[in-house]
Short mmCIF file of C-alpha atoms in Angstrom, two decimals:
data_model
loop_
_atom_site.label_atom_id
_atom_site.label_comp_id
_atom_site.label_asym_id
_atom_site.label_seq_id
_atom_site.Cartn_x
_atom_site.Cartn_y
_atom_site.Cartn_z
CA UNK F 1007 -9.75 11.34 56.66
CA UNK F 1008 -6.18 12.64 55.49
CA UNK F 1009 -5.39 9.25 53.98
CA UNK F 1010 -8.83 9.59 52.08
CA UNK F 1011 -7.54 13.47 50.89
CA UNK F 1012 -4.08 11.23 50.28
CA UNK F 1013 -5.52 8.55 47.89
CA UNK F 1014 -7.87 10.75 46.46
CA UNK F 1015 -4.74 13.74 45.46
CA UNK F 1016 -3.20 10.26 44.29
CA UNK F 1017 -5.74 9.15 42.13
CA UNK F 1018 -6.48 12.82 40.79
CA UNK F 1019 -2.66 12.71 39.65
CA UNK F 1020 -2.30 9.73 38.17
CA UNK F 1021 -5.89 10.41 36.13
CA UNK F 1022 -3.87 13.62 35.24
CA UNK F 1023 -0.65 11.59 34.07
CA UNK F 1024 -2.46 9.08 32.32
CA UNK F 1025 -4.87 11.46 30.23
CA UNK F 1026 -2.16 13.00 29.00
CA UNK F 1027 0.34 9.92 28.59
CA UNK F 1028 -2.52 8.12 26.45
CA UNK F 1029 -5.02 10.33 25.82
CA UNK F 1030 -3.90 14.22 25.05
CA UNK F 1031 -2.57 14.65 21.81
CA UNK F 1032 -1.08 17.85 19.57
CA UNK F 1033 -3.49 18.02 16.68
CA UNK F 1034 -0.76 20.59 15.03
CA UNK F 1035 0.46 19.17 11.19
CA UNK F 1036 3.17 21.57 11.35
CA UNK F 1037 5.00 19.66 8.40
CA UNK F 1038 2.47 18.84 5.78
CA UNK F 1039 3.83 20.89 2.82
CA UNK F 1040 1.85 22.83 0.66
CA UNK F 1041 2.64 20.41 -2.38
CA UNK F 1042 1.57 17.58 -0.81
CA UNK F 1043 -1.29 15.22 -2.52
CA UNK F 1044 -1.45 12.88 -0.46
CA UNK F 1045 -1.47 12.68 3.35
CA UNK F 1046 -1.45 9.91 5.74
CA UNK F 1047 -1.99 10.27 9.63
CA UNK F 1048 -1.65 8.05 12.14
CA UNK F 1049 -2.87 8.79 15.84
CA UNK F 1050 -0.10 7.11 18.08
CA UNK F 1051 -1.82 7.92 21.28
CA UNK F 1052 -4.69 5.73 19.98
CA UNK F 1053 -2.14 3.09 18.23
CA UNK F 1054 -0.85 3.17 21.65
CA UNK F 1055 -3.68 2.26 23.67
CA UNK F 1056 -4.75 -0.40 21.17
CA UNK F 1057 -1.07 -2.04 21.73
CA UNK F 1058 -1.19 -1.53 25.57
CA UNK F 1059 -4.73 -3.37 26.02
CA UNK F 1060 -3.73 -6.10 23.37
CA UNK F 1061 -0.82 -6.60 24.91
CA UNK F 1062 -2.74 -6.92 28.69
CA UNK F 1063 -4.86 -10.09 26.58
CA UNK F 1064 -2.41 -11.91 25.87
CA UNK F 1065 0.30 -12.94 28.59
CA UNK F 1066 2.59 -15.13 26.83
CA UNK F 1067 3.82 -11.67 24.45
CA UNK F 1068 4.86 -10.50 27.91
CA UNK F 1069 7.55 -13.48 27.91
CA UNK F 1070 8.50 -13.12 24.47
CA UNK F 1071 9.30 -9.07 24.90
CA UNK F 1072 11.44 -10.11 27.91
CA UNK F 1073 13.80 -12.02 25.34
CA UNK F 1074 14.08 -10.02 22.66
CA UNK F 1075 17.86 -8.13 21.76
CA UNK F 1076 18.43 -5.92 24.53
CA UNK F 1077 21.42 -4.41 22.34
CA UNK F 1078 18.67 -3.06 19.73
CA UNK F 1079 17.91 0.50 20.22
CA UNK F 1080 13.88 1.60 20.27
CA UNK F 1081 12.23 4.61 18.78
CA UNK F 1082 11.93 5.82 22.33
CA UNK F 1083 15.67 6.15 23.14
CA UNK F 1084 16.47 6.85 19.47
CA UNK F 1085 16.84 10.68 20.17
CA UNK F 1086 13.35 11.86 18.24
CA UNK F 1087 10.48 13.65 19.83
CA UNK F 1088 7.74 11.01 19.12
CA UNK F 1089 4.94 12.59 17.88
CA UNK F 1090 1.43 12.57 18.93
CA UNK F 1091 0.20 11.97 15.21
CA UNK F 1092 2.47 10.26 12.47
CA UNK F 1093 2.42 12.59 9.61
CA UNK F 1094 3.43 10.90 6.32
CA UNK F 1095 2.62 12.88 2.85
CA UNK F 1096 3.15 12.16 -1.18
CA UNK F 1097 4.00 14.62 -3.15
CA UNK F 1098 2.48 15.75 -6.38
CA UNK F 1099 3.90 14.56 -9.33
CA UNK F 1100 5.96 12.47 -7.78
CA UNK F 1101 6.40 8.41 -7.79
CA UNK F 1102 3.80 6.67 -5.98
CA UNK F 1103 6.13 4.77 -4.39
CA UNK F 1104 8.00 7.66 -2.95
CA UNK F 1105 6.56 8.65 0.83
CA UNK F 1106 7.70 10.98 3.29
CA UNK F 1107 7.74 12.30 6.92
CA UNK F 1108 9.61 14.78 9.04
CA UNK F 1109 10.35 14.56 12.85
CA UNK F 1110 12.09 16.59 15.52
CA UNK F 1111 15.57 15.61 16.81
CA UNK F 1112 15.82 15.79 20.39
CA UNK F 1113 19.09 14.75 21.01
CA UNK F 1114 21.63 14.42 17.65
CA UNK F 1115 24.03 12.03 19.50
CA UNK F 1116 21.19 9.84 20.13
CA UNK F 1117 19.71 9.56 16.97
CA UNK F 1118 23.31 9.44 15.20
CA UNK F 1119 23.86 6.42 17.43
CA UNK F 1120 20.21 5.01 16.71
CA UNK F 1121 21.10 5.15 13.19
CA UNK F 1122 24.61 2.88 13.95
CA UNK F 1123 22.56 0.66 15.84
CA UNK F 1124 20.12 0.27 12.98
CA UNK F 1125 22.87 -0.44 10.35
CA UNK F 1126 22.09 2.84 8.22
CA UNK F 1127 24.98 3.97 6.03
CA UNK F 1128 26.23 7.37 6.38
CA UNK F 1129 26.06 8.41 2.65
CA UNK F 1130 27.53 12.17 3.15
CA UNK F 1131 26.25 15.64 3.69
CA UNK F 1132 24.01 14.26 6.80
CA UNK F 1133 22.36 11.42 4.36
CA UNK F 1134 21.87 7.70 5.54
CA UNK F 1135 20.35 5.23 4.04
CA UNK F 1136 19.31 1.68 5.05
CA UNK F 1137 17.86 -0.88 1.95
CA UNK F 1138 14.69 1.45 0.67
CA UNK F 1139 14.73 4.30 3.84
CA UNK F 1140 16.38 7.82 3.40
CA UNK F 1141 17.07 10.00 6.02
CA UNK F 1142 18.33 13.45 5.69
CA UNK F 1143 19.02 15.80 8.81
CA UNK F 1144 18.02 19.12 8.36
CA UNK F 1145 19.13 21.59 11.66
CA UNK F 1146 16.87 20.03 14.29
CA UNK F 1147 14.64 17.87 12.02
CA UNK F 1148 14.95 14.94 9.84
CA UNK F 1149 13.59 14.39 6.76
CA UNK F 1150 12.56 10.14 6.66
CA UNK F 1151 11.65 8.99 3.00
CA UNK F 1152 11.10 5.69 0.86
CA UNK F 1153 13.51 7.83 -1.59
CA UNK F 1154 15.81 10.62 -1.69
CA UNK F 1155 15.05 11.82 -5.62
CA UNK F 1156 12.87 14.42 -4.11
CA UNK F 1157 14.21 15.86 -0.53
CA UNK F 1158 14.48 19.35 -2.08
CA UNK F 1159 11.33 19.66 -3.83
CA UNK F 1160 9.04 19.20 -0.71
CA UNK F 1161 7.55 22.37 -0.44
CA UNK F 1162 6.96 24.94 2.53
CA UNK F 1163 4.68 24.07 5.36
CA UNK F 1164 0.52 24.80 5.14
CA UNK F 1165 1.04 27.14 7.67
CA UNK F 1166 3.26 29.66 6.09
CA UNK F 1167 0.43 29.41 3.17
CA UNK F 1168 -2.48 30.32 5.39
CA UNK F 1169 -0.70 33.21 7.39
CA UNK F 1170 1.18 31.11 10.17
CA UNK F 1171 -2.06 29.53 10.68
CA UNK F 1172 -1.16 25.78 11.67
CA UNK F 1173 -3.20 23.21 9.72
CA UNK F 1174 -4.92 20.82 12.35
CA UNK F 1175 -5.58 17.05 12.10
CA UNK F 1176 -9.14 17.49 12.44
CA UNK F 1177 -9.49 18.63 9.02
CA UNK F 1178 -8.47 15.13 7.76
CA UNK F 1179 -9.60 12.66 10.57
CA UNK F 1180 -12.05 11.31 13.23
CA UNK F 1181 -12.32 8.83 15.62
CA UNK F 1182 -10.23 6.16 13.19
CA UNK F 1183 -6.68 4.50 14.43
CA UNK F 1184 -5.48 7.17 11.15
CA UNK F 1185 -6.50 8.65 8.15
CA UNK F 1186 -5.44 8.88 4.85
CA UNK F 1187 -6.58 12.17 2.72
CA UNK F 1188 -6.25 12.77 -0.90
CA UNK F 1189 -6.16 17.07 -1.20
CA UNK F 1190 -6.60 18.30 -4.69
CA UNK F 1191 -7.57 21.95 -5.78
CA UNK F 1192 -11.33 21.20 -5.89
CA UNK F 1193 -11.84 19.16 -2.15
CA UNK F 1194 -10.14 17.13 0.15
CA UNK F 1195 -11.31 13.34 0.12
CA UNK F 1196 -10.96 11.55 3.49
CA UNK F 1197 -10.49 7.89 4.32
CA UNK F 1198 -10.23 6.43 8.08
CA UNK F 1199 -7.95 4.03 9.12
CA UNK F 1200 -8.58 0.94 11.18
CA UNK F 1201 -6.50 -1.97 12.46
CA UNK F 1202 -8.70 -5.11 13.50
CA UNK F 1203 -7.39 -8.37 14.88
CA UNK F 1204 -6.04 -9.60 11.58
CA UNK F 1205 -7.22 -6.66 8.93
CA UNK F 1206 -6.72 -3.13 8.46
CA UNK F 1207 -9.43 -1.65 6.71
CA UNK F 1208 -9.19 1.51 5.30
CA UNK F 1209 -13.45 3.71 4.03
CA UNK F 1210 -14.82 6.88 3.57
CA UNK F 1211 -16.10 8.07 7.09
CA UNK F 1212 -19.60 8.01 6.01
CA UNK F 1213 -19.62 4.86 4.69
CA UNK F 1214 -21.94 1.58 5.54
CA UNK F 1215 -21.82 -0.47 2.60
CA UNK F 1216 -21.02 -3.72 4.11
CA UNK F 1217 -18.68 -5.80 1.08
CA UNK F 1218 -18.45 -8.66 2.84
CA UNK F 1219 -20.89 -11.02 1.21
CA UNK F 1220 -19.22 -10.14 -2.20
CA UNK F 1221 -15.64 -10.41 -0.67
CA UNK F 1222 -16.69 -14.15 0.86
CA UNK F 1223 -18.04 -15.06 -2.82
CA UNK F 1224 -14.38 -14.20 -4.08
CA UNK F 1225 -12.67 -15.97 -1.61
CA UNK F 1226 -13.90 -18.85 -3.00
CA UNK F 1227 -13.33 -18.48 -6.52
CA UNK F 1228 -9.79 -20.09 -7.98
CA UNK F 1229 -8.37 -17.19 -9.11
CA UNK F 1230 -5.68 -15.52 -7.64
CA UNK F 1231 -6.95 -12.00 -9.06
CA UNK F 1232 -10.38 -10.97 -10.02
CA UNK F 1233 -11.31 -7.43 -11.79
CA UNK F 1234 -14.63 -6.01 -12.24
CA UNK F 1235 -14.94 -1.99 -12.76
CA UNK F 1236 -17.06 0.84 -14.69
CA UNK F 1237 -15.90 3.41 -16.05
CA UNK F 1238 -15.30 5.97 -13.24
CA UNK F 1239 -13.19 3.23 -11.24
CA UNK F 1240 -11.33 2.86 -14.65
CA UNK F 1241 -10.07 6.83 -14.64
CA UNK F 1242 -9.74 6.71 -11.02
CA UNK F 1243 -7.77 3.49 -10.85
CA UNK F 1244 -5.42 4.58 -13.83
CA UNK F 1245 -4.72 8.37 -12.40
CA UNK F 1246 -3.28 6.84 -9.38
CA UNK F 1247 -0.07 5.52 -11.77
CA UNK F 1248 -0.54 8.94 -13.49
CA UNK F 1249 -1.82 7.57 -16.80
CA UNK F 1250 -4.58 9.82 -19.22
CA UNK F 1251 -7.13 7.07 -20.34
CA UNK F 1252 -9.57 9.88 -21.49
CA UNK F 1253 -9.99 8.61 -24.79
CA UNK F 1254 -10.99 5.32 -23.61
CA UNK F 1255 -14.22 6.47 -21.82
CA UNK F 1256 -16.06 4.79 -24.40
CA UNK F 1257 -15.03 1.40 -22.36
CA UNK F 1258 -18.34 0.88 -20.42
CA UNK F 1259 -17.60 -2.31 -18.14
CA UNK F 1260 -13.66 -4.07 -17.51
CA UNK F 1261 -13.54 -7.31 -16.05
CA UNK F 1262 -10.77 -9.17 -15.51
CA UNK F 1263 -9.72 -13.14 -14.23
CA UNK F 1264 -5.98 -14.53 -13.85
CA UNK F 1265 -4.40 -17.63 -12.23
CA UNK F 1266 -0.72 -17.82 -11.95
CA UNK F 1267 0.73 -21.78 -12.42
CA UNK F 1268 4.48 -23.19 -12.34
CA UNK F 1269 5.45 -24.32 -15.85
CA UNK F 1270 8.90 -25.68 -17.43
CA UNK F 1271 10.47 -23.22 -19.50
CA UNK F 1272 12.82 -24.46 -22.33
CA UNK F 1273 16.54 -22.76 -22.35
CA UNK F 1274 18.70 -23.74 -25.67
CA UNK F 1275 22.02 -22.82 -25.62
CA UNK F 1276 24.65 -23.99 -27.69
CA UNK F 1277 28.28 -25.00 -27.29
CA UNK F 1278 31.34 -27.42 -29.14
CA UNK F 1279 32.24 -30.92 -28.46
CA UNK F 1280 35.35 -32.31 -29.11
CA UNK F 1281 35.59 -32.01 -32.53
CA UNK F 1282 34.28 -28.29 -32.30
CA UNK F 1283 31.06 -29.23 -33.91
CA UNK F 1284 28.04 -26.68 -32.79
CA UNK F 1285 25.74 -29.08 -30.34
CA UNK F 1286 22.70 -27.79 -29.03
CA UNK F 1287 22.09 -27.84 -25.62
CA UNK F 1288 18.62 -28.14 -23.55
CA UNK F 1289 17.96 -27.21 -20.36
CA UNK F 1290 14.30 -26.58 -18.09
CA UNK F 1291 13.76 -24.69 -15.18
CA UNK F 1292 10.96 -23.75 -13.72
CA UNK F 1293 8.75 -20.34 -14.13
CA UNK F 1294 5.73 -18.46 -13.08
CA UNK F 1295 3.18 -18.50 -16.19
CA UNK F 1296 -0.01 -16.15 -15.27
CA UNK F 1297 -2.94 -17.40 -17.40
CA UNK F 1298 -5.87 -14.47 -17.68
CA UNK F 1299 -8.42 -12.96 -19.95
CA UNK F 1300 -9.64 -9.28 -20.29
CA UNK F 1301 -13.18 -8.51 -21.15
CA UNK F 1302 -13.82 -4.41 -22.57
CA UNK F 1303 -17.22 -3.61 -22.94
CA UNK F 1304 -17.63 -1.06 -25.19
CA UNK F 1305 -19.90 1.00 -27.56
CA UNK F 1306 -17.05 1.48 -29.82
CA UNK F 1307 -14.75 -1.22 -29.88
CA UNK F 1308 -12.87 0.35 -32.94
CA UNK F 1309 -12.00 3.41 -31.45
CA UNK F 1310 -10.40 1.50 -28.36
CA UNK F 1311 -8.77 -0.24 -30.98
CA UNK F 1312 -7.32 2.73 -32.42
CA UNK F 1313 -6.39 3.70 -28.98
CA UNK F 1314 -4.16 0.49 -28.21
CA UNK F 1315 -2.33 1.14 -31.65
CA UNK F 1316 -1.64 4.89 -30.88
CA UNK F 1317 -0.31 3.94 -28.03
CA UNK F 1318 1.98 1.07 -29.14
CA UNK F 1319 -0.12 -1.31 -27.05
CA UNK F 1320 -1.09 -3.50 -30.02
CA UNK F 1321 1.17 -5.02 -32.66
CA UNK F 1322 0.41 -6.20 -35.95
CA UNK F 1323 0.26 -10.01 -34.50
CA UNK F 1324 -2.77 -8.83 -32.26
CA UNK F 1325 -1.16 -9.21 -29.29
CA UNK F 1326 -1.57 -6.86 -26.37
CA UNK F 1327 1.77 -5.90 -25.41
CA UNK F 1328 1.33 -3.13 -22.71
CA UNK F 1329 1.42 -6.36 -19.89
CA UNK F 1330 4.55 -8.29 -19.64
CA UNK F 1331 2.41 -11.16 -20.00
CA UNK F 1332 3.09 -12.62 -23.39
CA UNK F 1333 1.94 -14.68 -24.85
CA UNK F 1334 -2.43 -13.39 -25.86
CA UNK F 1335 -4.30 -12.59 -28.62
CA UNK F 1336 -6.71 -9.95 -28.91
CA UNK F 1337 -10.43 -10.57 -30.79
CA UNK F 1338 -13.05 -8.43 -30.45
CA UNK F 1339 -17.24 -8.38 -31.83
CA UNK F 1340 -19.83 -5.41 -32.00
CA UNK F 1341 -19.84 -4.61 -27.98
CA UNK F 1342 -16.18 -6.73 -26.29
CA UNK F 1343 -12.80 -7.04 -26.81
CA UNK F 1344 -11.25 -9.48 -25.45
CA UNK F 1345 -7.38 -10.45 -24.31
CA UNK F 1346 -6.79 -13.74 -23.70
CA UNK F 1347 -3.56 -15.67 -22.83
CA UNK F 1348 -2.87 -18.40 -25.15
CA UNK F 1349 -1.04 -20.92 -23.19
CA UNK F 1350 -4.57 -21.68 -21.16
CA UNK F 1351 -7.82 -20.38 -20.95
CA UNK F 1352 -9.01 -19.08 -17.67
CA UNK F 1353 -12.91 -18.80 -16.58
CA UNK F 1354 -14.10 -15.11 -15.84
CA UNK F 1355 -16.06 -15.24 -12.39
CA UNK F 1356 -19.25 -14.61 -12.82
CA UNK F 1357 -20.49 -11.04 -13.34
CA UNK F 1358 -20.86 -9.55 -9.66
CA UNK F 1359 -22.52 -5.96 -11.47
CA UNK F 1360 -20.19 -4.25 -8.62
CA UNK F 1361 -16.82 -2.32 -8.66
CA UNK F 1362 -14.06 -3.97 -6.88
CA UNK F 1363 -10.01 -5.68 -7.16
CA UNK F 1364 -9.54 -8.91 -5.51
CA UNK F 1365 -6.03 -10.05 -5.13
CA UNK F 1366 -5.74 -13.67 -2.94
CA UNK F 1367 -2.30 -14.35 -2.14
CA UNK F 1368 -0.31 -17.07 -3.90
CA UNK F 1369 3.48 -18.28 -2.99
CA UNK F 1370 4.19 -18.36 -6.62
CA UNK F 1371 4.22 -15.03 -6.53
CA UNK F 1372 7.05 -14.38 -4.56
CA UNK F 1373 9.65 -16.23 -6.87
CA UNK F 1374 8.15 -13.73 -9.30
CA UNK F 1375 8.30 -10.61 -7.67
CA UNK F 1376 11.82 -9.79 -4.97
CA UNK F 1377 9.59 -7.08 -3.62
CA UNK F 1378 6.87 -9.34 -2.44
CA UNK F 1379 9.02 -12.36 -0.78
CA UNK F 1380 9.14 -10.95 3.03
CA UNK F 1381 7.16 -11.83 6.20
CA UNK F 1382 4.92 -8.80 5.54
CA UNK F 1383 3.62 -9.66 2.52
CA UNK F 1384 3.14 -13.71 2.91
CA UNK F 1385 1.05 -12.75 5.69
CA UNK F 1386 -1.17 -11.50 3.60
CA UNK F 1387 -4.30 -13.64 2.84
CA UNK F 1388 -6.10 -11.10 0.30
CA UNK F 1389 -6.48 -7.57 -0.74
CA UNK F 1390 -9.67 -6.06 -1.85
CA UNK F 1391 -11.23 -2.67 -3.44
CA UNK F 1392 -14.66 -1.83 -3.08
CA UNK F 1393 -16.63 0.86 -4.70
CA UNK F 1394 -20.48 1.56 -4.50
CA UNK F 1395 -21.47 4.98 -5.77
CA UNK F 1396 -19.64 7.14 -3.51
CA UNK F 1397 -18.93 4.35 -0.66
CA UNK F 1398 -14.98 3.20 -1.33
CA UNK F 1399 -13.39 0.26 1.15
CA UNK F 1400 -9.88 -1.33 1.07
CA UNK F 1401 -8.98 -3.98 2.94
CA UNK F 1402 -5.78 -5.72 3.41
CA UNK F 1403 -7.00 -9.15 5.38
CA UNK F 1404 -3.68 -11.07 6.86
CA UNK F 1405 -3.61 -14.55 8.09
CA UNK F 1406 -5.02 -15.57 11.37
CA UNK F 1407 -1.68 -16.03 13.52
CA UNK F 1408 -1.23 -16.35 17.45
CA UNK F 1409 -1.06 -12.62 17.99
CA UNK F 1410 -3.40 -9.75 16.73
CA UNK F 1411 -1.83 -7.40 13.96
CA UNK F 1412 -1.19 -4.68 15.99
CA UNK F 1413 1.34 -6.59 18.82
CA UNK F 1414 3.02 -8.46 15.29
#
């Protein structure tokens, strides 16, 4: 009987040690400041469990973990309290680009050796930097950022706002892997967060609007991009990168088609021969050319007109100059306007009547664009935005590889 009362104390303790190794978690957002417009949570408890039984599935990780650089220091031994959930906030008025979180230092030794280890460059005045991450130390927290333009501007905590009354995750999220929350004066919007074998999809909680019939019919189209939005996707689309497009509400339907194709581009230079006489000289190499057209829909094609000349977008050649991609022309009837490159004419996809973005990745892009050549990115296989009424989807689906996402 006692080594029944023995196994069962056993079991009892390691339920115990287990519930709260995987399973407890401090709801507390004890860092979100008060000028904060965006937040982004992610539950590593749940993160964790996800890892640990993907990991269980698929043996031959366990050999590959065995091998890896013994000398590299983790987050766990890096000397900060890992939190339960991963708070990560935008600020208002601020770049969208620019992202930040703040964690607790357990041990400064630690983390100052972490940061050696990681190859971050002590910049002065406890700053570091490593390529696009900031860290500043503050006392017995650390300030982690995708910048450093705005370290002083992020505001006091919620809590000091709402009388010491801590601000708890269950105001922005459910039962998804995280959330991400947009907080303006009028409401807070929330999105969950989910990480599937090879896609993270990110929806409003209450939504059931499956996209995937749509998202399969723009899979197979050629285009590498593929635009189709009213007039309330328009505003919201454009206050993201902070820009007032009130005047053009008078647009009533965008849609939008563009391949991208590797074309020789002409270089003259010139130089002297021997006789210093001017010779020209011509060269080729080889460029990305994107090839698109723009269709506006709208009652009052004049007045969005007007708009693009206000705002310098239009020269007197009627060429649309507010994309880098030159060379178009811009015509327009009773009811359209259309941009159209002029190097090749693309096909628009046919009219969906829904509200989406559809990006399929293309390698051309990354002699293009420095930002997008890295593993992260050419693992990518497409992005998509969804809207229906008040249903909104993203998903960012990656290539099918040998491992889920999530042990990558």
């Amino acid at each position: 009987m006692k080594k029944k009362y023995i196994f069962l104390v056993i079991t009892v303790l390691l339920s115990i040690g287990v519930y709260f190794l995987l399973f407890y978690k401090d709801k507390s957002l004890k860092y979100i400041p008060e000028n904060a417009d965006v937040v982004v949570l992610i539950d590593v408890k749940k993160a964790t469990r996800q890892y640990i039984s993907s990991f269980l599935m698929h043996p031959s990780k366990w050999m590959e973990d065995s091998k890896k650089d013994k000398n590299k220091i983790s987050i766990s031994g890096s000397g900060l309290k890992v939190p339960d959930l991963l708070q990560v906030f935008h600020l208002n008025n601020t770049k969208i680009s620019e992202w930040y979180t703040v964690l607790e230092i357990k041990d400064k030794a630690k983390f100052l050796e972490f940061l050696k280890n990681r190859q971050f460059v002590n910049d002065g005045k406890d700053r570091f930097k490593n390529d696009q991450l900031f860290i500043k130390i503050d006392g017995e927290k650390c300030i982690v950022g995708t910048s450093n333009l705005n370290f002083k501007n992020i505001g006091k905590p919620f809590s000091q706002k709402f009388r010491d009354q801590i601000l708890k995750s269950d105001s922005f999220m459910n039962d998804g892997l995280g959330s991400i929350s947009f907080i303006s004066e009028v409401r807070t919007q929330n999105f969950s967060i989910n990480v599937k074998d090879d896609e993270i999809e990110i929806k409003n909680e209450t939504n059931s609007i499956n996209f995937e019939s749509l998202i399969s019919d723009l899979n197979n189209e050629t285009q590498f991009l593929n635009v189709e939005l009213d007039p309330e996707n328009i505003k919201k689309i454009s206050s993201v990168f902070k820009e007032d497009i009130s005047d053009l509400i008078q647009v009533d339907h965008f849609k939008m088609s563009m391949e991208v194709s590797e074309v020789n581009d002409t270089i003259i230079s010139y130089g002297y021969d021997d006789d210093f006489n001017e010779i020209e000289k011509v060269s080729y190499q080889k460029i990305v050319q994107p090839d698109y057209e723009i269709l506006l829909q709208s009652s009052n094609p004049n007045k969005t007109l007007e708009y693009f000349r206000r705002k310098k977008w239009m020269n007197e050649q009627d060429q649309f100059t507010a994309i880098p991609f030159q060379p178009n022309l811009i015509s327009h009837n009773k009811d359209q306007i259309s941009i159209r490159s002029t190097r090749k004419s693309v096909k628009l996809s046919d009219y969906k009547k829904q509200n989406y973005i559809f990006i399929k990745n293309d390698p051309l892009l990354y002699s293009s664009f420095k930002m997008l050549n890295n593993q992260f990115f050419k693992d990518i296989e497409y992005l998509f935005y969804g809207n229906k009424a008040q249903n909104y989807t993203v998903k960012i689906k990656f290539k099918k590889k040998k491992y889920p996402l999530i042990l990558r």
